[in-house]
mmCIF file of C-alpha atoms in Angstrom:
data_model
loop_
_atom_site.group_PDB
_atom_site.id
_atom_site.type_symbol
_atom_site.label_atom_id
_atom_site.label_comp_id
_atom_site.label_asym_id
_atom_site.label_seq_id
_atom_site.Cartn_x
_atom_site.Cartn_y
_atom_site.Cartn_z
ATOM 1 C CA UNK A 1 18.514 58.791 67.695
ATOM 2 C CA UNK A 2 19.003 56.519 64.958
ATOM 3 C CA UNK A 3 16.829 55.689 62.576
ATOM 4 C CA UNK A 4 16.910 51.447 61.678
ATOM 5 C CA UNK A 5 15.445 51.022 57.998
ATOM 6 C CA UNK A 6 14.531 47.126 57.535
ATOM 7 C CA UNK A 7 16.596 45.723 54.725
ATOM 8 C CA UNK A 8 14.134 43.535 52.132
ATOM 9 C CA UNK A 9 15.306 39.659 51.888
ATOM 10 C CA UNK A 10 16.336 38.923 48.281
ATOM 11 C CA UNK A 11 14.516 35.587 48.609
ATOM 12 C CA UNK A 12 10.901 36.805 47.327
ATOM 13 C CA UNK A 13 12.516 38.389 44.155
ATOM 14 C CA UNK A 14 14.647 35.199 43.605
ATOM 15 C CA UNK A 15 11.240 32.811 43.784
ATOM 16 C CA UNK A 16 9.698 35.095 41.449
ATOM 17 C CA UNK A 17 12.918 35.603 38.963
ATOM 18 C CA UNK A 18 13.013 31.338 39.221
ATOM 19 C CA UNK A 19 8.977 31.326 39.070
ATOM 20 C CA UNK A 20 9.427 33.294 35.465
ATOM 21 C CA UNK A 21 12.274 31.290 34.450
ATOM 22 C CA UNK A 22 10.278 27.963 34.778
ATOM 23 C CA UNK A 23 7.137 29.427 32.936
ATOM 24 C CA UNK A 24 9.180 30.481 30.221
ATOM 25 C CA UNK A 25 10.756 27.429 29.661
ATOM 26 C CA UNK A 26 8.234 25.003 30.056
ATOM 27 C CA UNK A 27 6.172 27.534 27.527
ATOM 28 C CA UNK A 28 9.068 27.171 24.958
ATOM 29 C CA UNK A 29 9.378 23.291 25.380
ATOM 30 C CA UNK A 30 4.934 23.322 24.548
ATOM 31 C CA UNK A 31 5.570 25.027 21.299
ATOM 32 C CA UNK A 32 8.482 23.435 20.342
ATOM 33 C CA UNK A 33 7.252 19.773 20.860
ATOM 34 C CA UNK A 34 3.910 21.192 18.749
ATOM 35 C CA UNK A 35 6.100 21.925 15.782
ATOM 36 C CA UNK A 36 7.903 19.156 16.039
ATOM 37 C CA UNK A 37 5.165 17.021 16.486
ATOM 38 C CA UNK A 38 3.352 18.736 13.522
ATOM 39 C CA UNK A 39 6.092 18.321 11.340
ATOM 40 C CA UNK A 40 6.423 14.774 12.179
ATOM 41 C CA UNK A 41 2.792 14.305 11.094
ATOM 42 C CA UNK A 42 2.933 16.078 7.827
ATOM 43 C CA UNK A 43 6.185 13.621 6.902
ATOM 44 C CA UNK A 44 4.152 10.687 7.508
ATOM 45 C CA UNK A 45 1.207 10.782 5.106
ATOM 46 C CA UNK A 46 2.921 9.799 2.336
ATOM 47 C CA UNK A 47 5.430 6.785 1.517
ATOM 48 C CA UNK A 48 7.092 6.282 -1.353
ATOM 49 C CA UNK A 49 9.205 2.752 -2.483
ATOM 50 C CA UNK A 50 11.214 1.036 -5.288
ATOM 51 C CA UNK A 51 10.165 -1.741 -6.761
ATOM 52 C CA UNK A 52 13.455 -3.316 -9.036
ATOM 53 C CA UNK A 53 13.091 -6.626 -10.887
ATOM 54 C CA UNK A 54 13.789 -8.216 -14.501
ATOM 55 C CA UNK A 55 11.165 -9.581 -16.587
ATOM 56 C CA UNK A 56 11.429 -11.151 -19.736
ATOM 57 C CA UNK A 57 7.951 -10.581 -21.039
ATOM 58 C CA UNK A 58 6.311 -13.681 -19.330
ATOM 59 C CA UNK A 59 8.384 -14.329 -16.364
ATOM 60 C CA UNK A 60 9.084 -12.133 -13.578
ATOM 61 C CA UNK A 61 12.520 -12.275 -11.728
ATOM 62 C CA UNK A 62 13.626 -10.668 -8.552
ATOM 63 C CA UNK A 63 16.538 -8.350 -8.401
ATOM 64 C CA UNK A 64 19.445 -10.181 -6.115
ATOM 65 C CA UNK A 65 21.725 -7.778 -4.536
ATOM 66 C CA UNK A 66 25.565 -8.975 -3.980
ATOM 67 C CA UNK A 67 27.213 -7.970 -0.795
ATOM 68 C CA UNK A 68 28.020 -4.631 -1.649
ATOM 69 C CA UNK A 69 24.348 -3.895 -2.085
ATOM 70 C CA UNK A 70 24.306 -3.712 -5.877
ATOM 71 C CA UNK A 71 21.729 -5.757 -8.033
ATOM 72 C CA UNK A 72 24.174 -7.544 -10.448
ATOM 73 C CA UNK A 73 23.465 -7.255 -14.398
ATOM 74 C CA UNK A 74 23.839 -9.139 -17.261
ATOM 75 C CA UNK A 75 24.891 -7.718 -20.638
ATOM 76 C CA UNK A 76 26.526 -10.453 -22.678
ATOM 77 C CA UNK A 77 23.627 -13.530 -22.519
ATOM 78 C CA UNK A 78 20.446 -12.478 -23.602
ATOM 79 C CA UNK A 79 19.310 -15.936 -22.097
ATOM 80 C CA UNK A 80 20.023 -14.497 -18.894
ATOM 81 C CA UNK A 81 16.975 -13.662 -16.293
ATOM 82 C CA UNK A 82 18.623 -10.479 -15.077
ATOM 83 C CA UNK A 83 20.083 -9.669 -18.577
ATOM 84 C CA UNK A 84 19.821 -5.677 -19.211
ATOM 85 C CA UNK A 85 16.921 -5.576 -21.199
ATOM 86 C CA UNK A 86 15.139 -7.315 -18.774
ATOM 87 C CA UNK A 87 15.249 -4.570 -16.119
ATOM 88 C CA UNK A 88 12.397 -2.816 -14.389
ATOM 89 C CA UNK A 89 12.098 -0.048 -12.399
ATOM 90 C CA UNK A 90 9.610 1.246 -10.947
ATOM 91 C CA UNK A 91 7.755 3.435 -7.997
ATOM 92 C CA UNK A 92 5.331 2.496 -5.380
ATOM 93 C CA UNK A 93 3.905 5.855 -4.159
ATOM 94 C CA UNK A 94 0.867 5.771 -1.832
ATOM 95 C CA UNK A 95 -0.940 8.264 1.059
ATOM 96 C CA UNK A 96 -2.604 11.717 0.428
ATOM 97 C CA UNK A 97 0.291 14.188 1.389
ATOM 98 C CA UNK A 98 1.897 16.135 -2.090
ATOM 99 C CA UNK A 99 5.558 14.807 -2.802
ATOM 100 C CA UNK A 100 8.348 15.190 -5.066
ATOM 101 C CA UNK A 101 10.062 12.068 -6.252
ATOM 102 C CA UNK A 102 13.135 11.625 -7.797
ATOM 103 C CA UNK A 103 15.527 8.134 -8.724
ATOM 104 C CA UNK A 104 18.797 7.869 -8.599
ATOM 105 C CA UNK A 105 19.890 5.367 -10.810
ATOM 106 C CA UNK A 106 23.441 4.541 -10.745
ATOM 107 C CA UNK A 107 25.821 1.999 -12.536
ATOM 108 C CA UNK A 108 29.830 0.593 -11.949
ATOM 109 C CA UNK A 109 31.554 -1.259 -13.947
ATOM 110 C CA UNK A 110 34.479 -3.332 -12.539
ATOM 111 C CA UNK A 111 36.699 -6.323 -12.821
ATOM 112 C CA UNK A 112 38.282 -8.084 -10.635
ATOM 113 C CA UNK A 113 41.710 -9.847 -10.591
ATOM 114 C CA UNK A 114 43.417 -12.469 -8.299
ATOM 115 C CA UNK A 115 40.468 -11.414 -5.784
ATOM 116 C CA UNK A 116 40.929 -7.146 -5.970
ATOM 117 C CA UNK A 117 38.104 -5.402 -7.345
ATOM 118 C CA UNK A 118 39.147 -2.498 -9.329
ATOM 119 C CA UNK A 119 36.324 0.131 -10.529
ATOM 120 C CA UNK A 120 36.335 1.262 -14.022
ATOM 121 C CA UNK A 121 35.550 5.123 -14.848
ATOM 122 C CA UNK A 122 31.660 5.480 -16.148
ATOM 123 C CA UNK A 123 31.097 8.554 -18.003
ATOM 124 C CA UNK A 124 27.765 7.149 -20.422
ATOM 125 C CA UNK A 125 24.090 7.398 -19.604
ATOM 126 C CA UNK A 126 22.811 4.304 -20.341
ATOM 127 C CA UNK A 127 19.990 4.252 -22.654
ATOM 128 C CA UNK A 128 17.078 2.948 -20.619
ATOM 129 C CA UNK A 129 13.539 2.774 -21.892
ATOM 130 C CA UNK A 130 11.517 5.321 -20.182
ATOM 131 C CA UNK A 131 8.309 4.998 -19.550
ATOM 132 C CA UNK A 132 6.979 8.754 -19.517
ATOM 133 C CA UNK A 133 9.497 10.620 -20.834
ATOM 134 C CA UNK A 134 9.639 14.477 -20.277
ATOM 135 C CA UNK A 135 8.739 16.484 -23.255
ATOM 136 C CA UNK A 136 10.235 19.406 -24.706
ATOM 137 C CA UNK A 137 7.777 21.632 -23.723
ATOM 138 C CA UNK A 138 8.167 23.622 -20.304
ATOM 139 C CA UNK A 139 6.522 23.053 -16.962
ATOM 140 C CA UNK A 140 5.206 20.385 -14.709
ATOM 141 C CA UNK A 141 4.432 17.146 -16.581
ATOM 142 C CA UNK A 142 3.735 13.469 -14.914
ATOM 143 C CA UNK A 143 6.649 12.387 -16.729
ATOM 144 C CA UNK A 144 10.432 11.667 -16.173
ATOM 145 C CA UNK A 145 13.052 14.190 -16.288
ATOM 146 C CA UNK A 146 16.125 12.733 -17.004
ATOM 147 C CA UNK A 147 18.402 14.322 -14.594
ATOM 148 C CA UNK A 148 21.648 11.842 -15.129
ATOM 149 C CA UNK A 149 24.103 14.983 -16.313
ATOM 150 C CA UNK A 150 24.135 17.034 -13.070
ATOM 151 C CA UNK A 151 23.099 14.310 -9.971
ATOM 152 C CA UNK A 152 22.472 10.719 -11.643
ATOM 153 C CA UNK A 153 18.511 10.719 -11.225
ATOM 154 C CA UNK A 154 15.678 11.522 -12.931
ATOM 155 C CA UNK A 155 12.951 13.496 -11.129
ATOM 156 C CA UNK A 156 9.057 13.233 -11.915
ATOM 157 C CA UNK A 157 8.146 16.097 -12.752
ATOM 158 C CA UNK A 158 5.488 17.739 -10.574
ATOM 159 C CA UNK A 159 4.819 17.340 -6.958
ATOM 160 C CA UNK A 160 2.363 14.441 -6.827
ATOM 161 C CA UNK A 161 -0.380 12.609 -4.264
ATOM 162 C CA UNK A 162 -2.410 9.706 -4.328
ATOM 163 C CA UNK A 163 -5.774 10.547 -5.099
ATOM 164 C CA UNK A 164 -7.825 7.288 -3.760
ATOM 165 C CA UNK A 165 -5.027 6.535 -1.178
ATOM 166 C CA UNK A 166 -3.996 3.702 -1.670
ATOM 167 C CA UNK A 167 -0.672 2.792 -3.456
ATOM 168 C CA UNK A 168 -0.215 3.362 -7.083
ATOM 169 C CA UNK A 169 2.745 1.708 -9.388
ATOM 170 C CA UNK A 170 4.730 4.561 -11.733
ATOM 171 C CA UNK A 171 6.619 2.857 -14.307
ATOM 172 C CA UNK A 172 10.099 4.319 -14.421
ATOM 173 C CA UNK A 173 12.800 2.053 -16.493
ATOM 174 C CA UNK A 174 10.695 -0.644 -19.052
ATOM 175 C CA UNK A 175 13.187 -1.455 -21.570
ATOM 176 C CA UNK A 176 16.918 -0.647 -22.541
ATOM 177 C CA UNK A 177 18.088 0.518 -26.110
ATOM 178 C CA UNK A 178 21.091 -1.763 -27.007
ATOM 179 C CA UNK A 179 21.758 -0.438 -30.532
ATOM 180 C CA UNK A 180 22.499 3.262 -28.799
ATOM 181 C CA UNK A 181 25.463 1.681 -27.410
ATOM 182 C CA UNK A 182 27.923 -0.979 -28.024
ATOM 183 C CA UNK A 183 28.030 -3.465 -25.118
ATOM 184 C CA UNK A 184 30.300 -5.560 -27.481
ATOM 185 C CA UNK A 185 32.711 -3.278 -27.084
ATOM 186 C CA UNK A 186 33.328 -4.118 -22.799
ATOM 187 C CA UNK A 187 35.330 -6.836 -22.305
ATOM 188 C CA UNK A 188 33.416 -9.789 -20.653
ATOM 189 C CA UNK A 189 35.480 -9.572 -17.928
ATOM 190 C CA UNK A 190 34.204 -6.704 -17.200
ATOM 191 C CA UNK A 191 30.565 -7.102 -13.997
ATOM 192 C CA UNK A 192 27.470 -4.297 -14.007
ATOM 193 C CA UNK A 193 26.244 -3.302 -10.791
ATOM 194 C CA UNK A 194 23.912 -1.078 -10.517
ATOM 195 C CA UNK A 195 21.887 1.121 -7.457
ATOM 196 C CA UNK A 196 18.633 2.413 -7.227
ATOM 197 C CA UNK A 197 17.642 4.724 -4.922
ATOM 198 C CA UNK A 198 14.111 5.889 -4.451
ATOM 199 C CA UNK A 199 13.303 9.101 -2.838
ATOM 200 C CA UNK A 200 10.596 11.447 -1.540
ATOM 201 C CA UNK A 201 10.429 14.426 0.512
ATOM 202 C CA UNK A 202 7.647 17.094 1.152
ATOM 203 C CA UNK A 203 6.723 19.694 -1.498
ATOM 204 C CA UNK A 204 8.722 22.668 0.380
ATOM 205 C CA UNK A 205 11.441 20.817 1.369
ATOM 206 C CA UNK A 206 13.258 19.748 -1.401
ATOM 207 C CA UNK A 207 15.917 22.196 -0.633
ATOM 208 C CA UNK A 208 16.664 20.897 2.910
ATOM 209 C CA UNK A 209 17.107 17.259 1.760
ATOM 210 C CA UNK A 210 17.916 17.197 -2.086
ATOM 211 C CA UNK A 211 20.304 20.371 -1.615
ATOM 212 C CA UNK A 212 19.365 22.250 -4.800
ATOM 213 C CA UNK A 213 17.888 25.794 -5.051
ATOM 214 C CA UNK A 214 15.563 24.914 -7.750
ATOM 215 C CA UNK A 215 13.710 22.098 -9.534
ATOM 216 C CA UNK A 216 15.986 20.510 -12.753
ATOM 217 C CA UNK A 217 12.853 20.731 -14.880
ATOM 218 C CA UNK A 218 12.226 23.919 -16.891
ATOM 219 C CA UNK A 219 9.580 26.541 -15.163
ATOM 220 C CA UNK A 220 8.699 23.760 -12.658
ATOM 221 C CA UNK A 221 6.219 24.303 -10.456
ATOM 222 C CA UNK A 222 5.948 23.261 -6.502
ATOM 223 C CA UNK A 223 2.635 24.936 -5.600
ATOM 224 C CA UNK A 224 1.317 23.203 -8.402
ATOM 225 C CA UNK A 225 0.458 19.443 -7.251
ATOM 226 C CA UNK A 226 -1.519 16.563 -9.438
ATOM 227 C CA UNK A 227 -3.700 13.560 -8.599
ATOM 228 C CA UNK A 228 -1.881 10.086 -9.552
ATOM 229 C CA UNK A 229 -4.954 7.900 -9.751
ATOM 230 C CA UNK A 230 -4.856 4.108 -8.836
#
């Protein structure tokens, strides 16, 4: 006589292999909408703005940009509100979360003929006014490291928050040196554009968004943050 063993259906083991599947997933989607949510949060306790105009010691004029998004700048008439010594630059930063800033600050030369804008090569630094320049000695400083050589900013140099909160002005650009260079020399056919762009990212992830390895400024510092009082 024959002996009938009962074959087990598969279907128990399947509901229990989906069961698993479902728990793990739904685990994995908790922690990963944590972090994400965590890192969201830790981005958004700081902002940080530009603030671009010309001034001419009494009056205050606002910084027009043309359609190609550059503020336009005059360096023939001194009688002119947005002549070059006239600009101003600077940052707005404001929250309690630590940030590095940096400013790009760029300028093109051009002229244009019979309506066709042709760009001009720029290979000068042009010699703002600073208002906190970076010294020669090494380390963090709350002062400007003129960058212009390797990326076209200048970085402030140590990570920074606001210590009462609220929003606090950082001069940047507050004059410009005409006698280190000779603007007579351009032809006044030539225009000056310029960009500014303001940035600030987290204290550890300068990397990620700036794309350099290290800070410009010598023996910097990014565990190393300072108040910015209002």
């Amino acid at each position: 006589m024959k002996n009938t063993k009962s074959k087990k259906s598969p279907t128990i083991l399947i509901i229990a292999a989906a069961s698993f599947v479902m728990l793990l997933t739904a685990t994995i989607a908790l922690f990963l909408s944590v972090e994400d949510f965590s890192r969201l949060f830790s981005v958004s306790n700081f902002t940080c703005v530009g603030d671009v105009y010309f001034h001419d010691g009494s009056t205050r004029y606002a910084a027009v940009k043309n359609s190609d998004g550059l503020i336009s700048v005059d360096y023939v008439n001194p009688e002119s509100n947005n002549y070059i010594k006239n600009l101003r630059v600077d940052v707005k930063y404001s929250g309690y979360g630590v940030g590095l800033i940096r400013v790009r600050v760029a300028e093109e030369w051009s002229r244009t003929s019979e309506g066709i804008k042709t760009v001009l090569p720029n290979t000068v630094n042009m010699p703002y006014t600073i208002a906190s320049p970076y010294g020669a000695s090494t380390g963090n400083q709350k002062k400007w490291f003129d960058n212009r050589d390797s990326d076209q900013c200048f970085y402030y140099a140590t990570p920074v928050y606001s210590s009462s909160g609220t929003a606090v002005t950082i001069p940047l650009i507050t004059d410009f040196d005409a006698d280190e260079i000779d603007l007579g020399a351009i032809s006044s056919s030539s225009a000056l554009n310029i960009a500014v762009e303001v940035d600030a990212v987290q204290v550890n992830r300068y990397p990620q968004f700036w794309g350099i390895n290290a800070l410009p400024w010598a023996n910097a510092l990014s565990g190393i943050n300072e108040g910015i009082a209002a």
